[in-house]
Amino acid sequence: MSDFFDDDPRRPGPGAGRPRGPGGGGPLATAGSPSRSRALLITGGVLVLGFMALSGLSTFWTERLWYQSVGFGGVFTTLIWTRVVLFLVFGLVMALVVGLNIYLAFRFRPIFRPASPEQTSLDRYREAVTPMRKWLLIGVSLLLGAFAGSSASGAWRQYLLWRNGESFGTNDPYFGRDLGFYIFDLPWLHYLVDFGMAMAIIGLLAAGLVHYLYGGIRLQGSRDRFSGAAAGQLSVLLGIFVLLKAVDYWLDRFDLLTNAGGLQTGMTYTADNAVLPAKNILIGIAAICAVLFFLNVWRRSWQLPSVGLALLVLSAILLGMIWPGLVQQLQVNPTEADKEAPYIEKNIEATRAAYQIEDSEVVPYPADPTLPPQELAQAAIDSPGIRLLDPAVLPQTFEQRQQVRGYYSVAPVLDVDNYTINGEERDVVLGVRELNQAGISAGSQNWANLHTVYTHGYGVIAAYGNQRPADNEAVLTGQEPAWAETDIPPRGQLTDLFEDGYEGRIYFGENSPTYSIVGKASEDATDVELDLPGGSSSEDEADTGGSDRTTTYDGADGVEVGSLFHKLLYAVKFGEPNIVLSGRVNENSRILYDRDPAGRVEKVAPWLTVDSDPFPAVVDGRVVWMLDGYTLSDQYPMSQKESFEEMTDDALQDDSPFQTLPTDDINYIRNAVKATVDAYDGTVTLYEWDEEDPILKAWMGAFPGTVEPRSEIPEAILNHMRYPEDMFKVQRYQLGAYHVTRPGDFYEANDRWEVPPDPNNQASLQPPYRLSVPSADESDMFSLTSVYTPVNRDNLAAFVSVDADATQDSYGTLRVKRLGSSSQIPGPGQIANQIASDQAVTQALLPYSRETNTTVVNGNLLTLPVGDGLLYVQPLYSLRTSGEGNFPVLRFIAVSFGEEVGVGRTLGAAIYDVLDLDGMPSDTPRGAAAPDDDPAPEPDPDEGETPEEPPAESPGATVEELLQQADAKFEEADQALRDGDSVGWARAMEEARELVQQAVALAGGIPSDG
């Protein structure tokens, strides 16, 4: 029996040698200060450990409560138990291996050690270690076990996919294995082998150190440097390591199908004809080397194992590095196109399948309008997809005109959706009026206000994308957006879609407070949450007498925080003692936190990567956040591997902190899940979208009951589900190269496309735009659109769109309109330069650009197919740069057909200008000036009301003068409307109509369709 766990025989017995006091009855008395210091240290240590334990308990328990409150307690349970079991199993195995090797090395230490300077110098270390050997063994084993357990706990994704994976139904072209082996099995097998090799190495180091310390290994000896026990133990450990290395070589063979670098991802000629045979040879050498180490347990001679190990290292260098390099240089490079053609073909097929671009429809597009100019103009004017409001420019306008109070705000980039209004499909630019606590006055920013009073935003702000109101009649630029939804309480066409309006309170949004505490002590208690600010609209002011209206949250989400235990937990979690001390936290209180829609979806489905652009929709009387979740992998055989961040980066990209990618490089993506988050009560619902995705099926097996079947999607929700932006960005990135399907052309790269830089931000790519564009049957399809230019050139190569309406059978179809190779249609950058340098545009913008405190803001440059041609449209805004309360105002529309540029106050006017047409376009508002007129700048909305001018009745006035006076009156009416002066608006409108009638009579009745 080993004496490892026995007391050191050299240690004195109890009381031996201990100094006695004068009476012989106890230890020698010492000063009190060391005892007090020791007591203080112990007390401090206990307090620190107690605080750490409380913090850990707070984190764990509050997470458990949150998952239960949202109805996904099973996800938390599965995650915790999976990670705990992995931690315990792998940690225990590592601890046992390390502890066993230390124990065996000590147990079989030499009894007699020859005297030598080396052993003499080690004596003092042995004397220090031996008395504490038990604690060292336990401590070192547990520490290394904890590190190993932590590593295994972090591999929960690989483990769950391995355990729940299933077949893809497709085999790889080289090893004949189902693709599920590479995605589900191979990563976990690699982890197990790597873990085994790490155990062998750590066990080897631990055993070697103990053997050296106790004389089993004598480095300075002339012979017999290893004792028999040391040689045997180390031989076994080295044999296990080399044997596992052989298994690692076997697994590395399959990695050749997913290795990045070189010409393309996956197998290449060199990998197939040099690297793969080398791996097979190295497997055999490593296996022989392992046998030699195992035999050394009996032979106790290092000669053969050393030769075998040296042969393995030399072979790894010669076969794994030098031979492939020679094959690449001497065989491949001289005729690379021919050698690599079969491998490129497999890469093309796999990449197009993995990114779902294999069914993209590429058709030639002449980009040469065949319609007569008048018909072409009318086709463009009638197109519902020409969005004149830029979602990246308008947030400031939305806030200044519809903010209502300084503590409300909208997202930095607005969203675009599609609604049926008055029987027509209308593109709408919208944003949620969220709470922005930074806008609360400094004196009111106390804990009670921030966390119990200002708890939520209210309503949606929306405007029609084509700058036409509900009746679809055109509105001149220089006026406010054509609002579809305004005010608090909300009113407008979105409210009118529902008999009782919609629930406007926004407790869960992208800018919601970190946490809010809601709920009142009793039904009779006073509501404290600010709901409707007093006088926010005329109707509200009449109802409330101008005072604020309060409310109390009664939604589904929220963790009960009434008990002292829960108060204490959340006080620790948020570092806020007021949660325990404040009277606002009562027995019925609930706490709302983790309120960002994307963050909520990521938490309940930690295996998803959520699209970076959640968007709101008003559905069934609720504001609902719509999100898309992706299943990703970097293990799809032969598919091209690229950075997800690089593929999705553009001028509008706002990197989401909730994207939980196992790796940034991916070569497989599926829009597997569509999710909704209720903006009022936080309810999260996941719907299965890609019913064929094996990765989604694996995760649904790991977390049963978390994803609803696709058939359960309500129709009203389905009507607002859209094709996700990040998915489209990834596909357009890959399609730029992989629209080419012939290996020879692909290798030559003579037909590659790229997404052009954004004309307004050359450092970033142009983002995709949501527009309604003509589909294959000539009807308008709500789509995501983008364009390509040839690599390193600026002219246009293709227009790409994807059918984005989830209710349509064609949803997800990629459509590419390819321009001819000889086409020289200008690209976005060239068109932007043409617009900026056009004399008419410069002249129109001159009144704004020459003002000291005003700047011109270029809106998004849209590209649309119209009448077999391509139409570019760019809204132009003016923005005051001094003072407060400034916002962009849409002034002009610039358009381009081919090489020509036109500009006007309406889209029709700009199109008539570019096509050099006479007359008034059909979208000219009543009373507007003719297209060729150069309208004067609108008076600044912040400069007060325009002085009244009586209607001109002079018989000597010309038509042009009368129309200019009418235009001024229309502007005066707009200003009165902004100021809330309904009487002044009606008077100015009536005077403007009289002036228009006089002009028409004087001109002999100019026809107009406006």
Short mmCIF file of C-alpha atoms in Angstrom, two decimals, residues 42 84 123 155 206 317 369 388 425 503 541 560 571 712 726 825 869 874 921 953:
data_model
loop_
_atom_site.label_atom_id
_atom_site.label_comp_id
_atom_site.label_asym_id
_atom_site.label_seq_id
_atom_site.Cartn_x
_atom_site.Cartn_y
_atom_site.Cartn_z
CA ILE A 42 -10.03 35.59 7.72
CA VAL A 84 -22.63 21.18 -16.07
CA ASP A 123 16.56 17.29 -1.48
CA ALA A 155 -18.13 23.02 -26.50
CA ALA A 206 2.98 15.86 -14.33
CA ILE A 317 7.93 17.79 -42.62
CA PRO A 369 -35.93 51.60 -73.31
CA LEU A 388 -38.40 59.27 -52.32
CA GLU A 425 -50.17 48.17 -51.71
CA GLU A 503 -51.68 48.92 -28.56
CA GLU A 541 -55.52 67.53 -24.62
CA GLU A 560 -41.89 39.10 -9.81
CA ALA A 571 -30.06 44.72 -6.29
CA GLU A 712 -48.78 27.93 -37.07
CA ASP A 726 -28.14 39.83 -43.97
CA ILE A 825 -24.53 51.99 -68.50
CA GLY A 869 -34.37 50.60 -69.12
CA GLN A 874 -31.97 60.35 -55.86
CA PRO A 921 -46.77 65.33 -65.64
CA GLU A 953 -56.08 89.95 -59.45
#
